Amino acid sequence: MLVESKLSELQDEVLRAPLDASRNEMLLLHGTKPEHLHDILFEGLDPHLSKEGLFGKGTYLAEDAAKIDQYLTQDPEWKGNKPEHELYNLHKKLYERGVKHATHVYYALVCRVALGDPFVTKDGKTCARTEKPIFVKGRKEALRHGRTSLVAELGGKIQRYREFVIFDPAALRIDFLAALKRVRHYCDCGQAAVRRTVTHGQPENFGREILFCGEKKCRFIHMLPQCYCGRAAGVGTKMNGEKYFRCGSKRDFCDFKRLCYKEVIRGRPDLHGVNKRLERAWAEQTGTYSVMHRSPAQLGEHRNWFLRKSIEVYEGRDLQDCGDWGNCSFFSIAVLRDPFSSGAVVATIEVLNKTNATQGVGHDYDILPPLVVWEDGDYSVKAFLIFIFDDDIAEPTKVLHLGLDATPQNMSVGSEIEVFIMDDKDGGTIAMTPSVARAREEFGTGECLIYADRQGGSSGATGLSLSHARCLEGGAPEAEQTTDFALIVQEHAEVSWQDGEIGPKCALLSLSFADYYSGAFRGWDRKPAFLLVIPDATREPDERVCLDVKLTENSTAALEQEQIHVVLLDVDIDAKLSLNCTRGADCLLDLSQTWFWEADRGSLQDAYANNYKCRPCEDAQNSSEAFNFTVDASRSVHLKYVLQDSWPGDKLLCWCIFQGSIHLASMELQGPSLKNAARCAKSWPSCAIHDLHGVGFQVDNDHLRVLRNCWDPEDTPTEVALGSLAVYDEHGEYKMRSFESMRQASPGIFELCWCRKTAATNCTDSVDFSVSAGSFVYTGPNSRSQLPPYQLGKAEPLIVSDVHGIDLTADDRAMILPSCGQLDPAGLNTTAAYDLETHSFNFGKISTDLGLLATTYKVCWCQPSADWGYACDTKLEFRAEIGSIDILCPYRQTDPDGDGICAPCPLMIQTAGGGAGAVCVVEGLRFVEALVMLAVSVLFSVACATGLRCSRTGGLVQGVPRLIEDVSQESGKLILTVVGHHNLSAFTKSSSIPVTLWHTGHFLLDSTPSKPKAFRVRPFGLNTMELLDAQGRSLEFRADTSMGLLRLSMPRALLHSVLRGVKLPLFLQMLLLAGLWVYLSFLLEPSWPELAGMLALVCLLALAIASLWRFLLRPLSSLTVRLERFAKELRERRPDPKPCKKGPDRAVAVRDVLELEEKFGAFIKDRNMYYIDPNILQHLTARHKLSYAELVGPQTVQWFVSHWWGTQYRVYCMTLQRHAKAVCETSDEAIWGATSYWICTFSNNQHQIKEELGSSHRESSFYLALHSGVCRGTCMILDEMAMPLKRSWCLFELLQTIHLEKTQANFRGLLFCTENGVLNFGASTVEMSMQIGERLSGLSLKDAEATTEKDKNMITELVLQEMDSFEKIDAVLREHISEALGICRDRVDDDFDALFRKLGTLKEHLAVKVRDDAVHVAV
């Protein structure tokens, strides 16, 4: 599995060699403590030295710095000048050649890790993918399958950061060491802290940096610097007036001290004048200097001083070419003049008496220049150069003690400095290689484990010695001397080098057992320390032996390591020795490879009983599972036959010592356990013992046999002894080779006896099987004699009683077969379960359907076993015989040929007769019953055909649909009339029946498969019903239709369908017929061919009735008959109607509109276009899928009709007739009847409405007809409510009419038509005119509605585009209607004048009219 680390993105920036993806390499972090860092850097990360953690004993790494930060501790300051300090060696290695300690640092390792194929875990025990254990059993230091790493993912024992654990040191390498500091940038509330400098307040804090919360969300204040214990450092004052930072606690919890020279200068007003000069002198120096300051009492004196108190230098560090002086190193010593002095000053360096170094070239040191001079006003920092010369002679540290002498004398202050000249290891260094050695927990071979290597200089003699020491905390556990190892250091044994000698020498030698036993090592010339490893068999973690390394007296070399480790790697000695014995056989154990010596006392103890730990030999002696022994001269143990009845398994070979014992080796006792239990059943095809408990079974060598007694096999039946012999095979089981011969034996309880084939034993005779392996139960029933006969088809069940045996259970099965244990013809399946209470098998009623013949059968037994895979579900598994039984022919069947095959009588009206019952004869009663059964079948099929139908919608089977004759409003009720009788009953007058209506053409009534609409009906006549809503309430809307179907669900059809005059539901009728049919079938027992013939005859009769109904007797509605008749007339007029383009060429003549009212007036009544379209027009045009105008003969448009579909069709016809007569100015029907009108109902193809409307209003048929150029004007059919003006499409037509009035000269504009005539021509009643005018006075066209929101928005946009606002189009409409009403008023006045003229009162009427007009004008 490839794992990606968060540090992978850094590899291109920091790595010289890229990561190897094939090895799953990645960069990871490891945090550690400073005191461990030196050993890790120079010895590596060793998982064996780690403590056992949450995920095993390995090296833990992480990809997040926040994770390793939990394990870091602080390295506060440099300790390279204190050899006794534990960080001395680390600091001497890290901080040299100009690298300075940064104080308060932490260390982390950047490692290159090769994960390979790691385990991924969440709980530290199992693999997250397979849930199998990841560690080798009993060891959390080794992974299974040889893997060396694991990844601890989030979600289990860890929740924040992933961890990586490495178990092989070769899988990781340290690439970098990172030194880091912890810097606080955030306050307690999580906001970024603000950094400022103190400028007011207490003077001693001036110049200090402070962190605080910038958002003022918390009271966080953090003044720098901080002391080690986390407090803000306080400011202290020395006796000489020098300021410094110290621990912020009054009790000084930590030893924090730091100079604060610059801060004190800023805080003292009397020193501000020399502030800049001192800061410049400070900047010219390198390092951290201890500066002497004067106290207030000394302000009147003038002093010069050194800027350092002491310096450590090495002879051979930073060597440079010093000309004639050869190689040397040099450094400067800074001298500072008193800033309050004046005049010229000369300072000379003086060598004091404490100096033991020699000055001069070629010796130890030299100083240049001899003096330094300050002119008056010069306050700069001066310096002396000190040269250090290198030699190759090892010598102790020398001290150069220097002082200052100045002129004039009052400038001398007595300032001193010590220079420590340290040797550069001319005597060399001694490196212990390796510092951590590894030795296996077994006898050594004489190899050197650890070498001492003198490197570098060779001046002087040196030597070292080793001694056993206690290990420091951490790492692997410590080994115990005398039980785990022995360290032998001879007298005066040491490793030494003479003057001028370098190179490696063996310091620790691994001692072999032979050399130790013989003592030969004592005479060797070389005198290293000897390590003797004592092997034992205890599995334990790796242990370590710690040795102190000490230099001999007067050694000139330096020692790099003061302690070395030897890790004792645990070895599975038991796997190496592989000691074993066999139960019942002679046993000789070779202990020469163990720590057992001649004459040693030992104890053989059971590992499991003692929890794999050796008990003291005295305690174990009283145990039955222990055996004490003494090792002979050949270092062997002869156990003979003492393990005959011992429990097999691991045995501990314990070395007896005083008051205890040590586990030195283990032995495996092979053989079967004493308490095994096995069983086999007589019915099983074979007997195999799969899970015999034991240890170390050998294939083809281990044998097993069933005997009555292992010590006395003579009493065992021959069939059992011979048939039960089994040999252990590669599948791990003992399978009996001749179990079939054993099947003849009686069941019983026996003993399992075991034998291993050796050179002395062949395991052929029963006496060879003397080792008991447990008990064996041979289960099965006892054999029976002949059973009583049984007749097939008999009412009583077949019961086999008195069945006894061994270990019979309720799961046992018995089967009737021709022979037991053989594969028989298919179809024979008669089984029974064993009844423990009655000791019998009940087969139930047996018939010929089970495949039995009239002959003799065997009753065979089988015992199922889920463990062995025997389910007793095949005839072959019934191998054990209980007894024999004779089967006889059933009732009405005979066996004339005597072959066991019973032949039934061919007809159900026949029965067995004759002298021997071998002849079939007709029985009168059965013949009558057969006729009645046929009649019942016919009646049942008729009931189903008349009450139920298959349906493709609303369910597979539904009630027979009722054809709707008419739906109309009568007396406030919606009355539904069906064709013929509805044959429905609600059983009470107040109850109703749930129904759905289909194909009515009315959107308020129609149901669809996706959206059914529930209604209820209440029958009150033979063919009439009241239509109600789903809750049984009267409907408030009006719905008119003369087509469609009324449907009931199958349950409702069965419940409410009745025969005429009989109030018995259909389901009761069918239930009675079905019950009678079942009863007759039970009596007659017809055969399948007879049933098939009867059903075929019934189906033919039902098909004939259905065909007669569908093609000859099916009723049709009156409207359907009238539509078919009129459609036939239309076909005779226009046998082949053709489609034409939508628009002006699809107008219809007014005579065709009136013809519909003439033909279908009885159905139309006071109904409107919502009835006409689905019930009449769509039926007439359905065949050709055309518009009605195309069907009857399309005309070129003369007038465009704008109307509301809700207007009564009768009004349509009367209005158009009056308009046609008015515009034609004739009463000749032949002339005005040819007037053509474009009416959307007749001119649009109602089967393709989407195509008629087009993609835009300019493509719609409405627009094309109006803008055709041949249209004379628009006829708006109005009623007293002006309903067309409430429709958006009528608004669209009005808008186009207004536009055409402006653009076409021959366009006559908008005509308002009513059933009384055309308003524009003055043909209307006063009442109608007043109602229309009153209605339009308060009407606004912006309230018009459309069927779809899309159409309304489109038309509204057009109105605003053409007219700018609805007020303008409202004004145009009122102007048109006012003009028309004015004409009507004039026409009425003319008519009244004519009437008054006839009455002879015209003058009086005119006078009154003039007077009234004058009064009206005056008002």
Short mmCIF file of N, CA, C and O in Angstrom, two decimals, residues 34-35 37-39 41-42 78-96 425 558-563:
data_model
loop_
_atom_site.label_atom_id
_atom_site.label_comp_id
_atom_site.label_asym_id
_atom_site.label_seq_id
_atom_site.Cartn_x
_atom_site.Cartn_y
_atom_site.Cartn_z
N PRO A 34 17.02 15.94 24.73
CA PRO A 34 18.44 16.26 24.47
C PRO A 34 19.39 15.22 25.03
O PRO A 34 20.42 14.94 24.43
N GLU A 35 19.06 14.62 26.19
CA GLU A 35 19.99 13.66 26.79
C GLU A 35 20.10 12.37 25.99
O GLU A 35 21.04 11.60 26.18
N LEU A 37 19.91 12.45 22.50
CA LEU A 37 20.22 12.81 21.13
C LEU A 37 21.60 12.36 20.69
O LEU A 37 21.80 11.92 19.55
N HIS A 38 22.61 12.45 21.58
CA HIS A 38 23.98 12.08 21.19
C HIS A 38 24.05 10.62 20.78
O HIS A 38 24.63 10.28 19.74
N ASP A 39 23.47 9.71 21.57
CA ASP A 39 23.50 8.29 21.23
C ASP A 39 22.74 8.02 19.93
O ASP A 39 23.16 7.18 19.13
N LEU A 41 22.29 10.10 17.36
CA LEU A 41 23.01 10.63 16.20
C LEU A 41 24.17 9.73 15.79
O LEU A 41 24.47 9.59 14.60
N PHE A 42 24.85 9.11 16.76
CA PHE A 42 26.06 8.35 16.46
C PHE A 42 25.82 6.84 16.49
O PHE A 42 26.72 6.07 16.16
N TRP A 78 24.26 26.26 26.77
CA TRP A 78 25.46 25.51 26.37
C TRP A 78 26.17 24.95 27.59
O TRP A 78 26.41 25.66 28.57
N LYS A 79 26.49 23.68 27.53
CA LYS A 79 27.22 23.01 28.62
C LYS A 79 28.51 22.37 28.10
O LYS A 79 28.98 21.38 28.66
N GLY A 80 29.07 22.93 27.02
CA GLY A 80 30.29 22.35 26.44
C GLY A 80 31.53 22.56 27.27
O GLY A 80 32.59 22.01 26.94
N ASN A 81 31.44 23.35 28.30
CA ASN A 81 32.61 23.58 29.17
C ASN A 81 32.49 22.85 30.51
O ASN A 81 33.26 23.12 31.43
N LYS A 82 31.51 21.97 30.61
CA LYS A 82 31.31 21.22 31.84
C LYS A 82 31.29 19.73 31.53
O LYS A 82 30.25 19.17 31.21
N PRO A 83 32.49 19.08 31.60
CA PRO A 83 32.55 17.65 31.23
C PRO A 83 31.65 16.76 32.07
O PRO A 83 31.26 15.69 31.63
N GLU A 84 31.35 17.19 33.28
CA GLU A 84 30.50 16.35 34.13
C GLU A 84 29.03 16.42 33.75
O GLU A 84 28.23 15.59 34.22
N HIS A 85 28.63 17.36 32.90
CA HIS A 85 27.22 17.52 32.55
C HIS A 85 26.82 16.46 31.52
O HIS A 85 27.62 16.08 30.64
N GLU A 86 25.56 16.01 31.58
CA GLU A 86 25.11 14.94 30.68
C GLU A 86 25.01 15.39 29.23
O GLU A 86 25.00 14.56 28.33
N LEU A 87 24.94 16.69 28.95
CA LEU A 87 24.87 17.19 27.58
C LEU A 87 26.23 17.64 27.06
O LEU A 87 26.32 18.24 25.99
N TYR A 88 27.31 17.37 27.82
CA TYR A 88 28.65 17.83 27.43
C TYR A 88 29.03 17.27 26.07
O TYR A 88 29.45 18.02 25.17
N ASN A 89 28.93 15.94 25.88
CA ASN A 89 29.34 15.32 24.61
C ASN A 89 28.51 15.84 23.44
O ASN A 89 29.03 16.07 22.34
N LEU A 90 27.20 16.03 23.66
CA LEU A 90 26.33 16.53 22.58
C LEU A 90 26.74 17.93 22.16
O LEU A 90 26.88 18.24 20.98
N HIS A 91 26.97 18.79 23.13
CA HIS A 91 27.32 20.18 22.82
C HIS A 91 28.68 20.29 22.18
O HIS A 91 28.91 21.15 21.32
N LYS A 92 29.64 19.43 22.59
CA LYS A 92 30.97 19.48 21.98
C LYS A 92 30.91 19.07 20.51
O LYS A 92 31.73 19.51 19.71
N LYS A 93 29.95 18.20 20.17
CA LYS A 93 29.81 17.77 18.77
C LYS A 93 29.04 18.77 17.93
O LYS A 93 29.36 19.01 16.77
N LEU A 94 27.99 19.36 18.51
CA LEU A 94 27.11 20.22 17.71
C LEU A 94 27.62 21.65 17.63
O LEU A 94 27.55 22.28 16.57
N TYR A 95 28.12 22.19 18.74
CA TYR A 95 28.42 23.61 18.80
C TYR A 95 29.94 23.83 18.77
O TYR A 95 30.59 23.96 19.81
N GLU A 96 30.47 23.77 17.58
CA GLU A 96 31.89 24.02 17.37
C GLU A 96 32.05 24.70 16.01
O GLU A 96 31.11 24.78 15.23
N LYS A 425 43.25 17.03 21.51
CA LYS A 425 43.19 15.56 21.44
C LYS A 425 44.35 15.00 20.64
O LYS A 425 44.16 14.18 19.73
N ALA A 558 41.18 10.53 24.57
CA ALA A 558 39.85 10.88 25.08
C ALA A 558 38.87 9.77 24.74
O ALA A 558 39.02 9.08 23.73
N LEU A 559 37.86 9.63 25.58
CA LEU A 559 36.88 8.57 25.41
C LEU A 559 35.58 9.17 24.89
O LEU A 559 35.04 10.10 25.49
N GLU A 560 35.08 8.62 23.76
CA GLU A 560 33.85 9.17 23.19
C GLU A 560 32.61 8.65 23.89
O GLU A 560 31.64 9.38 24.06
N GLN A 561 32.61 7.41 24.28
CA GLN A 561 31.46 6.84 24.98
C GLN A 561 31.91 6.28 26.31
O GLN A 561 32.93 5.58 26.39
N GLU A 562 31.11 6.58 27.31
CA GLU A 562 31.43 6.07 28.63
C GLU A 562 30.62 4.83 28.98
O GLU A 562 30.88 4.21 30.00
N GLN A 563 29.63 4.50 28.14
CA GLN A 563 28.84 3.28 28.38
C GLN A 563 28.46 2.69 27.04
O GLN A 563 28.06 3.42 26.11
#
